[in-house]
Coordinates of C-alpha atoms in Angstrom, one line a residue:
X4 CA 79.8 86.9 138.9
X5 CA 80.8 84.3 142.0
X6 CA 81.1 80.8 141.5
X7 CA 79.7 78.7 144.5
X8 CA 82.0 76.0 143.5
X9 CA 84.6 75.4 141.2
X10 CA 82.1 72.7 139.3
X11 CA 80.2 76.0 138.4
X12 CA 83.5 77.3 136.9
X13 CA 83.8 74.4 134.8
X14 CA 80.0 74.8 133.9
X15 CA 80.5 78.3 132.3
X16 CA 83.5 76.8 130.4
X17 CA 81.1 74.4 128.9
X18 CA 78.3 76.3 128.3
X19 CA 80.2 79.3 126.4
X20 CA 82.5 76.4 124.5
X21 CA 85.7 77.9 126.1
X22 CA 87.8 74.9 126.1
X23 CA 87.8 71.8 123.8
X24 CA 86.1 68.8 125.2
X25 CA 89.0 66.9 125.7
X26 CA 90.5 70.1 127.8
X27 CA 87.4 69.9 129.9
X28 CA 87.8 66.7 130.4
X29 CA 91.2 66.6 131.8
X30 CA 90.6 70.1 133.6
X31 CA 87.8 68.2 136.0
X32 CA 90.1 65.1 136.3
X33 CA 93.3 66.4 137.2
X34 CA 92.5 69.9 138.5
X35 CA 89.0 70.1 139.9
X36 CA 89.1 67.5 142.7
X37 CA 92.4 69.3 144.1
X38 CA 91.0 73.2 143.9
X39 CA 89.6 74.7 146.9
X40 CA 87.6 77.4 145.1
X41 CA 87.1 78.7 141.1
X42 CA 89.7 81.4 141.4
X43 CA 92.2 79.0 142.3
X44 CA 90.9 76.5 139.6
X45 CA 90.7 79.5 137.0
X46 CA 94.3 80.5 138.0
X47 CA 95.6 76.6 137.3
X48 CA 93.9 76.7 134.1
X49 CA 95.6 80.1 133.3
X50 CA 99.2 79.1 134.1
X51 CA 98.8 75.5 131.8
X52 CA 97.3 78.3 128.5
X53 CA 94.0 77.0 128.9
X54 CA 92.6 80.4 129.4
X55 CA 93.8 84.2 129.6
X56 CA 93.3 86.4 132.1
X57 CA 90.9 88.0 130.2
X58 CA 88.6 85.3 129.5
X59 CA 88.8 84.8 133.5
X60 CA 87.8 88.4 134.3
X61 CA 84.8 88.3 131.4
X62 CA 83.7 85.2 133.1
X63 CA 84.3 86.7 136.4
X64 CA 82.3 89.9 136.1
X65 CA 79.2 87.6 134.1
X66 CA 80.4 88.5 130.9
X67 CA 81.0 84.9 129.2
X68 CA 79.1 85.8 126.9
X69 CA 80.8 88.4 125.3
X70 CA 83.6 85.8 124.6
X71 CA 81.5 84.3 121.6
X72 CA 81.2 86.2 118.5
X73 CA 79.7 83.3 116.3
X74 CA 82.5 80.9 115.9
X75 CA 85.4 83.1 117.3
X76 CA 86.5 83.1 121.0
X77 CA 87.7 86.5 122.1
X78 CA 91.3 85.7 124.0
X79 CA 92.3 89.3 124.7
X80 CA 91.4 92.7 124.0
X81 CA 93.8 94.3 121.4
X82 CA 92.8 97.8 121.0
X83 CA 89.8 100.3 120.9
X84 CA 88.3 103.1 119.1
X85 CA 84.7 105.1 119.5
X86 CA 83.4 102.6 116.6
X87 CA 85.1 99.5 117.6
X88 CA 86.9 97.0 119.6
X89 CA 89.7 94.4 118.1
X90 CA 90.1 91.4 120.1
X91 CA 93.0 88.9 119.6
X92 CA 90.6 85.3 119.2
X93 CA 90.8 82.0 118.1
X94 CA 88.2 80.3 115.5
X95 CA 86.5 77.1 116.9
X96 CA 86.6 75.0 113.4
X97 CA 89.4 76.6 112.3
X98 CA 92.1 76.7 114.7
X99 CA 93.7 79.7 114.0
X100 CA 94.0 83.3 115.5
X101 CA 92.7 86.2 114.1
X102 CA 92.6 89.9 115.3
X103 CA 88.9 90.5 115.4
X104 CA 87.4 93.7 114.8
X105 CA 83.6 94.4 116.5
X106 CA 81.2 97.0 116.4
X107 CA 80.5 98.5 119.5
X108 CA 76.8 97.3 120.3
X109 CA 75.1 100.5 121.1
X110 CA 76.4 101.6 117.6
X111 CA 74.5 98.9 115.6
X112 CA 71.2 101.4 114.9
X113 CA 74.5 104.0 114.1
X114 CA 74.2 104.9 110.2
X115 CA 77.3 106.3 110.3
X116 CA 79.4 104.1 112.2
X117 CA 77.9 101.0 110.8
X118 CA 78.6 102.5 107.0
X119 CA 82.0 102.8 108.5
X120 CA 82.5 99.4 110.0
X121 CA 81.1 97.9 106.1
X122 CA 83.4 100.1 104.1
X123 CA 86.5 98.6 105.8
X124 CA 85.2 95.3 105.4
X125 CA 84.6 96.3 101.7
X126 CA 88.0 97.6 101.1
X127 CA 89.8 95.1 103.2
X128 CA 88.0 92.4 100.5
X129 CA 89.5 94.5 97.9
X130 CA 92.9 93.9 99.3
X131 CA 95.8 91.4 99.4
X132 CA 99.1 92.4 99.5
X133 CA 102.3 92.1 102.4
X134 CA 101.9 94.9 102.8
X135 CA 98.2 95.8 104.0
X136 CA 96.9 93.5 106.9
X137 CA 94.4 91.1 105.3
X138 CA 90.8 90.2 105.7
X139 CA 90.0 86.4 106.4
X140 CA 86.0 86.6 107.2
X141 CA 84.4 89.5 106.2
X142 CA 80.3 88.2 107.2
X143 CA 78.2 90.1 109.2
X144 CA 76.1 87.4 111.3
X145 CA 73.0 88.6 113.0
X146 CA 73.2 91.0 115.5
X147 CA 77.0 90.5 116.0
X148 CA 78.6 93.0 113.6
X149 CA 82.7 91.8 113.3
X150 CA 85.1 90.8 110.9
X151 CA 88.2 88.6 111.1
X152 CA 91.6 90.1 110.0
X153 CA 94.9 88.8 109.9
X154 CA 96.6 88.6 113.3
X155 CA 100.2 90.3 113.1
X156 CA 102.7 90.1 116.3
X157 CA 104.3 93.8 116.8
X158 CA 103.7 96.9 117.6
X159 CA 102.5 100.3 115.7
X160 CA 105.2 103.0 114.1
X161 CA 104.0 105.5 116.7
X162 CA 104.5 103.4 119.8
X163 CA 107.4 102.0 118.6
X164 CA 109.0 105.7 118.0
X165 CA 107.4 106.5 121.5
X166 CA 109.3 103.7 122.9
X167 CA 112.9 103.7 120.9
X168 CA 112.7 107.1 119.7
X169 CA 112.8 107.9 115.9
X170 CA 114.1 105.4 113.2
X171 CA 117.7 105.0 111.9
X172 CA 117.8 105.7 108.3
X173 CA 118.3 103.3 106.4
X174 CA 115.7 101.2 108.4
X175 CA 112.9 103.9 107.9
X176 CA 113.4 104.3 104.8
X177 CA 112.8 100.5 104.3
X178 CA 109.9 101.4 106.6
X179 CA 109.0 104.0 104.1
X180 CA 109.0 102.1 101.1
X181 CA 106.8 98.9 101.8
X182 CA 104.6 101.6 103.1
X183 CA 104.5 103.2 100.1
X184 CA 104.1 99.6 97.9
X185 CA 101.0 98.7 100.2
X186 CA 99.7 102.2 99.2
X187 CA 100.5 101.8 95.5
X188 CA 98.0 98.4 96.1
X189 CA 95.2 100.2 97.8
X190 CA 95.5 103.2 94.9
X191 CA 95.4 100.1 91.9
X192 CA 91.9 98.8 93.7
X193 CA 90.5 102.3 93.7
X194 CA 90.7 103.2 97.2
X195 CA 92.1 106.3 99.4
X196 CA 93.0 105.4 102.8
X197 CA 92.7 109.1 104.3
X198 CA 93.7 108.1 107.6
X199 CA 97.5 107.0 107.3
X200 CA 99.4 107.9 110.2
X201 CA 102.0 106.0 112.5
X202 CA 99.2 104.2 114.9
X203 CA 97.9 102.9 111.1
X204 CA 101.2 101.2 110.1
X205 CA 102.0 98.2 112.0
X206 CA 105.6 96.6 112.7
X207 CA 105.9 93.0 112.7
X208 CA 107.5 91.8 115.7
X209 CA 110.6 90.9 113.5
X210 CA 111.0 94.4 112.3
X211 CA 111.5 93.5 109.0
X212 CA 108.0 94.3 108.1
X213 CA 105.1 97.1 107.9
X214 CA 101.2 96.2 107.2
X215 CA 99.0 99.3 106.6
X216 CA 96.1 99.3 109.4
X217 CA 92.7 100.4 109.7
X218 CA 90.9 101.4 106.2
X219 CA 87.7 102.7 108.2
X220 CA 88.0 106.2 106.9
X221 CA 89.0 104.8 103.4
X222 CA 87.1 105.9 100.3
X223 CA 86.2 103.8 96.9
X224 CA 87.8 106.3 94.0
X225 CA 85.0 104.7 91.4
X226 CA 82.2 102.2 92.4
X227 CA 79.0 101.0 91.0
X228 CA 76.9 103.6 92.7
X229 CA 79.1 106.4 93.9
X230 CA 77.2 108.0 96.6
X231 CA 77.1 104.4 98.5
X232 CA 80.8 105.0 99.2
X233 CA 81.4 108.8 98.6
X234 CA 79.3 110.3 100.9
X235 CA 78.8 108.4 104.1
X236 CA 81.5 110.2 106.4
X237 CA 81.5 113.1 104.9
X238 CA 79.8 115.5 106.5
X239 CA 80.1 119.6 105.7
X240 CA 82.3 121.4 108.2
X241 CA 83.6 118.0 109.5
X242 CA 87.4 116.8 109.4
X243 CA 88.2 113.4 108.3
X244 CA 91.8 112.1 108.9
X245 CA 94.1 112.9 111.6
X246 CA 94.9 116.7 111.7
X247 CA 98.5 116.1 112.7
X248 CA 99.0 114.2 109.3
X249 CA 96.2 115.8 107.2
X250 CA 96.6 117.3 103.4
X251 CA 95.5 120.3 103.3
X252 CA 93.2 119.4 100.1
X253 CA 91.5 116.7 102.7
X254 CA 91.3 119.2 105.4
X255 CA 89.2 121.6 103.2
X256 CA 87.0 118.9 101.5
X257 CA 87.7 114.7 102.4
X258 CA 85.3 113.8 99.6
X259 CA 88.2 115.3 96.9
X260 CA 91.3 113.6 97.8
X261 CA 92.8 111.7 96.1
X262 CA 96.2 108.8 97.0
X263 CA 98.3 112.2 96.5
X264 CA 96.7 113.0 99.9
X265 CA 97.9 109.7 101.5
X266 CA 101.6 110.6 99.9
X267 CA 101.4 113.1 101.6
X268 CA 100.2 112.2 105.2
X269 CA 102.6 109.3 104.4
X270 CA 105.4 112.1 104.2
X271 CA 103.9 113.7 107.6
X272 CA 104.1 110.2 109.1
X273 CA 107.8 109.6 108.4
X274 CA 108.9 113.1 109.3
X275 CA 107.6 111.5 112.7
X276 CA 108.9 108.7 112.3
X277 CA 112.6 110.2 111.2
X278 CA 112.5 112.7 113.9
X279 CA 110.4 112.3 116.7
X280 CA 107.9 115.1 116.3
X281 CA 104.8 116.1 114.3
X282 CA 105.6 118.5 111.3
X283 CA 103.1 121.2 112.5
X284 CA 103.1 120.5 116.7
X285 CA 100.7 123.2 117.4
X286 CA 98.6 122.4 120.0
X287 CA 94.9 124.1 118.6
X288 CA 93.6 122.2 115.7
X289 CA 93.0 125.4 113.2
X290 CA 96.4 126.2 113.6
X291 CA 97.7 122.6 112.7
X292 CA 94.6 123.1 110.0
X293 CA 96.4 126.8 109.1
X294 CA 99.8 125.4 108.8
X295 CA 99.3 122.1 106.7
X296 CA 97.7 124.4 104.1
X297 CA 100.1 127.4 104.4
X298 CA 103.2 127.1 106.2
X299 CA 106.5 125.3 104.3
X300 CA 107.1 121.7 105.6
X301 CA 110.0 121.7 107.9
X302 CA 113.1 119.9 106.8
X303 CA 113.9 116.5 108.4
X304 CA 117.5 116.8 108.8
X305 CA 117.2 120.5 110.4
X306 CA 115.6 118.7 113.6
X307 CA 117.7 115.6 113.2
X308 CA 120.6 116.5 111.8
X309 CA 122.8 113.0 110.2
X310 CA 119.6 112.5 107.8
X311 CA 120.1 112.1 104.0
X312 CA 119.8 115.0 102.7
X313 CA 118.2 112.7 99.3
X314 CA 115.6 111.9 102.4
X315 CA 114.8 115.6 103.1
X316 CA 113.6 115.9 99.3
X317 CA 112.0 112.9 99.5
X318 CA 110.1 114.1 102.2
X319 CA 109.8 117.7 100.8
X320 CA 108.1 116.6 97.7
X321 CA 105.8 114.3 99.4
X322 CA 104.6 117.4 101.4
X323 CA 104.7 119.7 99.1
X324 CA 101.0 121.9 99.2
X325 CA 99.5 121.6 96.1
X326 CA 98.7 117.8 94.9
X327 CA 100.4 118.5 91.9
X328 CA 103.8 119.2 93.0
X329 CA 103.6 115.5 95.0
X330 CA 104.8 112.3 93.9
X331 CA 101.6 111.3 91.7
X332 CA 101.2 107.9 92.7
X333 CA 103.2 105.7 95.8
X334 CA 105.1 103.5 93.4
X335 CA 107.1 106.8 92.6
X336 CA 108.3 107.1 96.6
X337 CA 109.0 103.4 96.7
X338 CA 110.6 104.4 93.9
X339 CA 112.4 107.1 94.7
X340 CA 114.1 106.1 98.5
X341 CA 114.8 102.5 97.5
X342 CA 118.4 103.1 97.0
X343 CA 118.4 104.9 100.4
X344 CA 116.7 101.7 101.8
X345 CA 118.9 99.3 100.5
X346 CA 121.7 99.2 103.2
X347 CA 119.0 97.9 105.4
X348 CA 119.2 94.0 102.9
X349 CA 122.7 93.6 105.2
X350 CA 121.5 94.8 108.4
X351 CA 121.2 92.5 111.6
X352 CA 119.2 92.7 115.0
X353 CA 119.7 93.8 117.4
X354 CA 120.1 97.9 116.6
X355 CA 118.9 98.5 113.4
X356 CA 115.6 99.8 113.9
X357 CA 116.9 103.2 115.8
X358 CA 120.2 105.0 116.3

């Protein structure tokens, strides 16, 4: 969209309720008379924080609108998926920020999708712990379909491996642990996440912390009416979960696991995030499939070598094949790598998050 003048600029600020009135205010009396065009207007109000770049291309390409999703402003886009969009935004009344999470539009008349998008809201209302991000508005409101979730500065396990490489020690197994106790939460409110994987397990900015992400694939264990929650994304011959990180009980049926198959894509995850590779890094999804249910898990400190060896168990039993032979609940891993985690109570930045 052009702007004639940079008066019309300020007009789309207005009508979408971009800036406060006071900011309006002192955007025409100090910056309008002196800019030559919008761009050069948008671009002052950019370098003071008024407005991201992001809000300036929406409004740019006629897209104000899709700033406002009822009293949230969208700031910048945070992420994507095929269901959704999370947006970092700031609420009007409020005055905080929030990562908000919306339904793509063409999915609204999407059964699936939508049941999706409303069993994360669910389970996100059944959670509140430091260790899962948290819900703060969880109301669908007419036609726009989003919740508000805690925002958390950092970056996810896998990019941050990607970037650094794989953990030290002692700090993954810190990693591992709060992991594990966000887990032990989720399992105590009746749901299985059946999606945990390094892009689900954020790192605060800090690096002292991890927050679980993204329950859309999570199931209730026991509800009122079983089928509401139990049968919505699972669909005969289809895969739930990442196959990279996938029990082989979820692979065969996603309707009959149980937290024993997060423990164990939680061991899949840290294998990652110890080593810098997948357990199983075929490339054709029936042989990853094939060798989650039948091949050994690999040993961590065979492809690292310098890990704990108390890790490799650790690992070991949380892969192990049949649910059984797994830890039975998280608070058992927390549990059981604490003492290898406790080095990290001393440690300083910067260094301690890789070798």
């Amino acid at each position: 969209m052009s702007f004639t003048t940079p008066a019309d600029f300020i007009k789309a600020l207005r009508l979408h309720d971009l800036l406060s009135l006071e900011g309006l205010m002192q955007a025409e009396r100090e910056l309008l008379p002196a800019a030559a065009d919008a761009r050069q207007l948008a671009k002052q109000l950019i370098q003071r924080g008024w407005l991201t770049v992001f809000q300036v291309n929406a409004l740019f390409h006629g897209q104000g609108g899709e700033l406002v999703q009822g009293p949230y402003r969208i700031l910048d886009r945070l992420g994507e998926g095929g269901v959704s969009q999370v947006f970092k935004a700031w609420h009007v009344h409020k005055k905080t920020i929030v990562a908000l999470k919306v339904l793509r539009p063409e999915l609204l008349t999407n059964a699936e999708a939508l049941g999706r998008f409303r069993r994360e809201m669910y389970a996100l209302a059944q959670s509140s712990h430091p260790n899962i991000v948290g819900a703060i508005d969880l109301d669908l409101v007419g036609d726009r379909t989003f919740f508000a979730m805690e925002y958390v500065e950092g970056t996810d396990l896998g990019k941050l491996v990607q970037l650094n490489g794989p953990l030290r020690a002692d700090r993954g197994c810190e990693y591992l642990r709060q992991a594990a106790l966000g887990l032990q939460h989720a399992h105590e409110k009746g749901l299985v996440h059946r999606d945990i994987k390094p892009a689900n397990l954020l790192v605060t900015s800090d690096g002292r912390q991890v927050k679980i992400l993204d329950l859309g694939l999570a199931r209730l264990r026991q509800t009122a009416d079983p089928a509401r929650y139990e049968n919505d994304l699972t669909v005969d011959g289809s895969l739930i979960g990442t196959p990279d990180f996938m029990s082989p009980e979820q692979a065969r049926n996603p309707s009959q696991a149980d937290i024993r198959s997060d423990i164990y894509s939680l061991g899949c995850t840290f294998f990652y995030a110890f080593t810098g590779r997948v357990p199983f890094p075929s490339k054709a999804l029936i042989q990853k499939v094939y060798h989650h249910r039948e091949t050994p898990p690999p040993t961590a400190s065979e492809v690292r070598p310098g890990l704990p060896r108390e890790l490799d168990a650790i690992l070991k039993r949380m892969m192990a094949k049949r649910p059984e032979d797994r830890y039975p609940q998280p608070l058992a891993v927390a549990q059981a790598v604490a003492p290898l985690a406790a080095a990290t109570a001393a440690a300083q930045l910067p260094g301690w998050l890789v070798d």
